[in-house]
Short mmCIF file of C-alpha atoms in Angstrom, two decimals:
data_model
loop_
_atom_site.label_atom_id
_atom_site.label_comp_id
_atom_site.label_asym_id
_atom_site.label_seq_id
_atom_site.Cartn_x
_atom_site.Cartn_y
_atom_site.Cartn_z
CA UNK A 1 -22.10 -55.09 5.56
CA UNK A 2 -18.68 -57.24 5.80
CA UNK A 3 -18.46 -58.59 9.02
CA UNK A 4 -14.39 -57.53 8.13
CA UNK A 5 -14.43 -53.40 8.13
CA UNK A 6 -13.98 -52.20 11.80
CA UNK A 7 -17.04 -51.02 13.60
CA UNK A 8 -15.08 -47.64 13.90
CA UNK A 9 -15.19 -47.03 10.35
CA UNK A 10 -18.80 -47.74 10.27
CA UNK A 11 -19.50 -45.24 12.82
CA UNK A 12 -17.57 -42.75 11.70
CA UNK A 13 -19.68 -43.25 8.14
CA UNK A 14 -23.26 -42.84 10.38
CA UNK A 15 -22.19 -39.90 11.66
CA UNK A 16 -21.63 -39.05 7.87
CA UNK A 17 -25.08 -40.06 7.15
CA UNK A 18 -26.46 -38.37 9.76
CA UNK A 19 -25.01 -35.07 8.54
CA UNK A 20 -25.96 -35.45 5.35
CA UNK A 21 -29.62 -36.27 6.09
CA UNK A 22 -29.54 -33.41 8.34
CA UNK A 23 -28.24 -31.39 5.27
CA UNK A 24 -31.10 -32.30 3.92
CA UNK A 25 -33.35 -31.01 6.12
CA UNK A 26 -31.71 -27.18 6.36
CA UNK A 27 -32.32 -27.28 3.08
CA UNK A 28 -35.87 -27.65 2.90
CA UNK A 29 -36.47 -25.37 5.90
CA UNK A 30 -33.94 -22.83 3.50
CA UNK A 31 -31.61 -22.66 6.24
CA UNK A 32 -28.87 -22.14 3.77
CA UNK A 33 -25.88 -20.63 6.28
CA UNK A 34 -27.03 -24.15 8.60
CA UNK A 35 -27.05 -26.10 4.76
CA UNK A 36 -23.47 -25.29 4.02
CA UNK A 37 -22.16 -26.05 7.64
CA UNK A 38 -23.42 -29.62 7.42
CA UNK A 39 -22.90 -30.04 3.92
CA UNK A 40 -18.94 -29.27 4.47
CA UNK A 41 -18.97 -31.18 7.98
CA UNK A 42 -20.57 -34.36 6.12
CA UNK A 43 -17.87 -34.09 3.46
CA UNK A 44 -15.07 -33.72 5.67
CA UNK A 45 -16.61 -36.96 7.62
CA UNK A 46 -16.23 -38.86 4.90
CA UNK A 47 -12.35 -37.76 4.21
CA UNK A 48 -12.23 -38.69 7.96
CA UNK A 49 -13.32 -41.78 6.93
CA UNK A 50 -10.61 -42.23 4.50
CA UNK A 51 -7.87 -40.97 6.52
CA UNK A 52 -8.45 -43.71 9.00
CA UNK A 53 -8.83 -46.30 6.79
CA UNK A 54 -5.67 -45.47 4.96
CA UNK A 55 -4.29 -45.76 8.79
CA UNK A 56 -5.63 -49.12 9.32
CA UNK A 57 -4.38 -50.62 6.29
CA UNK A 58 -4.01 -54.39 7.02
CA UNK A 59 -1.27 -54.06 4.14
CA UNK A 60 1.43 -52.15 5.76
CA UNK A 61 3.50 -51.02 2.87
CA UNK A 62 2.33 -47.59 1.34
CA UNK A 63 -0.32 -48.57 -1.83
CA UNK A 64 -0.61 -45.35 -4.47
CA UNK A 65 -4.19 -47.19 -5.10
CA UNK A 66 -5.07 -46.07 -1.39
CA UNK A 67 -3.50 -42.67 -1.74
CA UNK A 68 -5.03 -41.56 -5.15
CA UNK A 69 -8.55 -42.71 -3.81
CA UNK A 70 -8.12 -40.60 -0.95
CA UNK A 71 -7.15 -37.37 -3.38
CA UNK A 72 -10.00 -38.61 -5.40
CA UNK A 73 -12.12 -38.16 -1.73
CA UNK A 74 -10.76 -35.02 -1.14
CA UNK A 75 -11.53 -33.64 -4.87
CA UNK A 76 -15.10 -34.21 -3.84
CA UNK A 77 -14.88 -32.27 -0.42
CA UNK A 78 -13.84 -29.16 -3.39
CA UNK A 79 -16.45 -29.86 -5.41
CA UNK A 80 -18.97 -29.92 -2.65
CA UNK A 81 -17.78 -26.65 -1.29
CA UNK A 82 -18.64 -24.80 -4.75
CA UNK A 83 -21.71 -26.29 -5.38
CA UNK A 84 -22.69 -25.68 -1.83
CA UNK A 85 -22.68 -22.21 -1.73
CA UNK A 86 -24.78 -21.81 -4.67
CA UNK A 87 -27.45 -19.79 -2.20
CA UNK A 88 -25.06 -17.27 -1.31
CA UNK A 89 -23.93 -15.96 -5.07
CA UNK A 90 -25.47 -13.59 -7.73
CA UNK A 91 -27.95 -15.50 -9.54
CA UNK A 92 -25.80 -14.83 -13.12
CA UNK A 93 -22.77 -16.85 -12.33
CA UNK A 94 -24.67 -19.84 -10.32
CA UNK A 95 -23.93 -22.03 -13.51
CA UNK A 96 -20.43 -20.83 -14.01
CA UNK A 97 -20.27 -22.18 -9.95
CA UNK A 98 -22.26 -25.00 -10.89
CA UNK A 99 -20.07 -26.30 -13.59
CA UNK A 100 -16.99 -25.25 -11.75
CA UNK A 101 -17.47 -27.58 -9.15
CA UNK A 102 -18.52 -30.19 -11.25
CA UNK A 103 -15.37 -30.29 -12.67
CA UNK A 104 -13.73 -31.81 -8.95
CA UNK A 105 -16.21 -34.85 -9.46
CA UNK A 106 -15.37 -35.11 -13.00
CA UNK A 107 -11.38 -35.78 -11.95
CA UNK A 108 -12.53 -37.70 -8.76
CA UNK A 109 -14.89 -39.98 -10.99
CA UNK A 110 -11.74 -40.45 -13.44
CA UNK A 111 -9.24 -41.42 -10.59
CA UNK A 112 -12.18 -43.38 -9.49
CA UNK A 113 -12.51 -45.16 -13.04
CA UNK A 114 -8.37 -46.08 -12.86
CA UNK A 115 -8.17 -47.16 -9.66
CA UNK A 116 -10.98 -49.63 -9.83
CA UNK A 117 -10.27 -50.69 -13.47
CA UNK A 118 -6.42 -51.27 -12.21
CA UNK A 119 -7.51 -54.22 -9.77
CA UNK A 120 -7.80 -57.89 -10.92
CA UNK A 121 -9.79 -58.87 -14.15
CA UNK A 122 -12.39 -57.42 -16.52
CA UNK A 123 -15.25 -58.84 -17.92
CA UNK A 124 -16.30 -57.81 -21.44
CA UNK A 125 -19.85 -58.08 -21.12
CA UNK A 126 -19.67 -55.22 -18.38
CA UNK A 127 -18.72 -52.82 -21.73
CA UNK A 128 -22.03 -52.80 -22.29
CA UNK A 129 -23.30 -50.33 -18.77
CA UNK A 130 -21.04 -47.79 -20.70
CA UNK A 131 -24.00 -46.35 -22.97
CA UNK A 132 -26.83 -46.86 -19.43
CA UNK A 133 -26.52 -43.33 -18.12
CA UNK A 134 -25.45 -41.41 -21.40
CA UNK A 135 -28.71 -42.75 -22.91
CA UNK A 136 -31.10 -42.08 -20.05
CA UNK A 137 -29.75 -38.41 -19.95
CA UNK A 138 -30.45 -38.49 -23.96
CA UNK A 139 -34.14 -39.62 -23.18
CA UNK A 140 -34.54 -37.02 -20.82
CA UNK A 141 -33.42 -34.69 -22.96
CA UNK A 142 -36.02 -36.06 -25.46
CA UNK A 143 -38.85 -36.17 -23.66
CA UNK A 144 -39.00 -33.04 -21.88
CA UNK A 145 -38.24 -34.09 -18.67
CA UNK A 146 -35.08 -31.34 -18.21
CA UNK A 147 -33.71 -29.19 -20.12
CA UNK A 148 -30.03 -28.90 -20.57
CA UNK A 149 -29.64 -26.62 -23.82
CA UNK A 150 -25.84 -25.68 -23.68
CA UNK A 151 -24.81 -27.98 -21.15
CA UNK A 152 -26.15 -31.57 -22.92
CA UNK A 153 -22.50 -32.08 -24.28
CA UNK A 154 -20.80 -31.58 -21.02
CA UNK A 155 -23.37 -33.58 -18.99
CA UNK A 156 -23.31 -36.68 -21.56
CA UNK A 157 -19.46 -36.92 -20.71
CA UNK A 158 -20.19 -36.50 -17.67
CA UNK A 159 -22.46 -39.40 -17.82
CA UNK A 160 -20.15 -41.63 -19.98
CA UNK A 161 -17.49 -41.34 -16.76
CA UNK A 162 -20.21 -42.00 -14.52
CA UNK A 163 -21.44 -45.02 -16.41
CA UNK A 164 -17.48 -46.17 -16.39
CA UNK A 165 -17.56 -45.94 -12.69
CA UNK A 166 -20.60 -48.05 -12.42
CA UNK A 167 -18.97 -50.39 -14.56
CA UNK A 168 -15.85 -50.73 -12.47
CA UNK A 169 -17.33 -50.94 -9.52
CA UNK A 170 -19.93 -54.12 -10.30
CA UNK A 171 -16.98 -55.26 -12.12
CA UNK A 172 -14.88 -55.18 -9.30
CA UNK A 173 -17.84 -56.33 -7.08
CA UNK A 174 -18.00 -59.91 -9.19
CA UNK A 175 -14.75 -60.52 -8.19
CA UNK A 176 -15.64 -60.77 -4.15
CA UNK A 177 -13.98 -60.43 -0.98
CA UNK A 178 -14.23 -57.77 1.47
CA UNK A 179 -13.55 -55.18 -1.56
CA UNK A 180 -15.98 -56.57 -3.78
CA UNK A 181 -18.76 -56.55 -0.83
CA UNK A 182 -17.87 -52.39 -0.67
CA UNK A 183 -18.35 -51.89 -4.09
CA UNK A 184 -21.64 -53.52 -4.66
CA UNK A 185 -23.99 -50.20 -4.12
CA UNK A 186 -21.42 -47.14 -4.37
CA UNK A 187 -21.47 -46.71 -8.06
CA UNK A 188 -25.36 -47.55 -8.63
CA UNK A 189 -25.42 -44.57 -5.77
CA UNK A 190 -23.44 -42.12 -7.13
CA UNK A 191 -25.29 -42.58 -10.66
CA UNK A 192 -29.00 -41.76 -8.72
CA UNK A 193 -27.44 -39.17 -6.13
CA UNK A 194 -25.81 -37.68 -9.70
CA UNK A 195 -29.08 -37.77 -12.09
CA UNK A 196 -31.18 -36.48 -9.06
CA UNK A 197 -28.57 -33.84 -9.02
CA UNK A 198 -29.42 -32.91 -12.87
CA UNK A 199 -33.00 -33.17 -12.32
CA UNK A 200 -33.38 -30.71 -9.47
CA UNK A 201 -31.65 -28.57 -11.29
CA UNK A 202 -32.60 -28.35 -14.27
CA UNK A 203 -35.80 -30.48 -14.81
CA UNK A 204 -38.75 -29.15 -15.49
CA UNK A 205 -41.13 -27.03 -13.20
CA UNK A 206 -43.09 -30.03 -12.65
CA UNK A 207 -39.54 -31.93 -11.60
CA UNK A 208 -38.27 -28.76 -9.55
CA UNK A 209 -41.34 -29.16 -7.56
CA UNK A 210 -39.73 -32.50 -6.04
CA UNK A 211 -36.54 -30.75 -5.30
CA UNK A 212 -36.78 -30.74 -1.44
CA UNK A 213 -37.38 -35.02 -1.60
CA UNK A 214 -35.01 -34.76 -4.45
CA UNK A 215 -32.27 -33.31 -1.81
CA UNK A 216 -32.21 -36.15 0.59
CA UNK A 217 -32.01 -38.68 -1.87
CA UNK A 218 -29.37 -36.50 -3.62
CA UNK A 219 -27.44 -35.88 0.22
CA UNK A 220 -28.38 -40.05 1.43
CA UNK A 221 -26.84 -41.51 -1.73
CA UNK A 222 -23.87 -39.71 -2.13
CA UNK A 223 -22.10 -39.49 0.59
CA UNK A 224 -22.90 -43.46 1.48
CA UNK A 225 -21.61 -43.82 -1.66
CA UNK A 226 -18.34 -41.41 -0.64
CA UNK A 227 -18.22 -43.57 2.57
CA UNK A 228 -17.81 -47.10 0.86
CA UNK A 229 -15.53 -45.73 -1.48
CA UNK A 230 -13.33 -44.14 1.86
CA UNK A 231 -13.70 -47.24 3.90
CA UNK A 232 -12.40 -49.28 1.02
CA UNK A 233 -8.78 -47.37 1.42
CA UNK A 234 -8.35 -50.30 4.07
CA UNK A 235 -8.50 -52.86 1.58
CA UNK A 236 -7.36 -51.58 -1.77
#
């Protein structure tokens, strides 16, 4: 942790964690109306999160950096809201939900991708983290381990902007400082909160018998990865 971010922010982040692993738990008792309330509160924690931090900017001028990462913060609070009520809707238009909500993360992950490619230098060699996720999805396709039928195309962009946001943020994280200590774990989380995601829900009935350890590590890495990405606003 950098000794720099206020001990506000980092409380206001446990609390995140807190409802998130408690999300986590509704779900595996299939407490779905207590699921959703948790779910929403941990996502509107972590826009908390962001609003204060865009507060408590040491820079006082107004950054658009700051602001888009908040929308980008906000686009996931959407996109959590449609895949969360997946337990409440007729079972034929689940997926139609499913890849409606995706599409929030999709934009977030792309304002995610600008913002973090925007700051200081790249290094070339990180090109390379591009093809990590798109190729594990292909070998999971491969091998059996899900299957995604219609929705391989989608989900391998999906993983190429992933894999682009892992790549900014080690990128970033090479460069140091407080920002650089932040980004260290948030895209390496999003990409196993993300392909946990994909398993559970489409992996095979082998897989889907992990779904209830599946859905804490899905809940636990997420939204500390939404947290580091919120409590950078103070330093971006």
């Amino acid at each position: 942790m950098p000794a720099s971010v206020p001990s506000a922010l980092w409380g206001l982040s446990a609390v995140c964690f807190l409802l998130a692993a408690l999300t986590g738990v509704f779900r595996a008792k299939g407490m779905e109306k207590m699921r959703i309330l948790f779910k929403t509160l941990a996502s509107m924690m972590f826009c908390a999160v962001g609003f204060v931090a865009l507060m408590g900017r040491e820079v006082p001028q107004v950054s658009v950096r700051a602001v888009l990462l908040l929308v980008a913060l906000l686009l996931g609070l959407v996109g959590d809201i449609f895949l969360g009520i997946d337990g409440f809707i007729h079972r034929d238009v689940v997926n139609f939900f499913f890849l409606l909500g995706g599409a929030p993360f999709l934009f977030g992950h792309i304002v995610y991708v600008g913002i973090l490619l925007s700051i200081g230098t790249f290094e070339p060699a990180y090109l390379c983290i591009l093809a990590v996720l798109p190729v594990l999805f292909l070998l999971l396709h491969y091998f059996k381990v899900w299957n995604l039928h219609s929705n391989l195309p989608p989900l391998l962009c999906y993983a190429l902007v992933l894999s682009a946001m892992v790549m900014g943020t080690l990128n970033l994280a090479r460069q140091g400082g407080t920002l650089g200590q932040l980004m260290i774990a948030p895209g390496i989380l999003f990409a196993i909160s993300d392909t946990s995601l994909f398993l559970g829900k489409f992996g095979t009935e082998r897989i889907r018998r992990l779904k209830p350890l599946l859905s804490f590590m899905i809940m636990l890495t997420y939204y500390s990865a939404q947290c580091l990405f919120a409590i950078s606003i103070r330093y971006i």
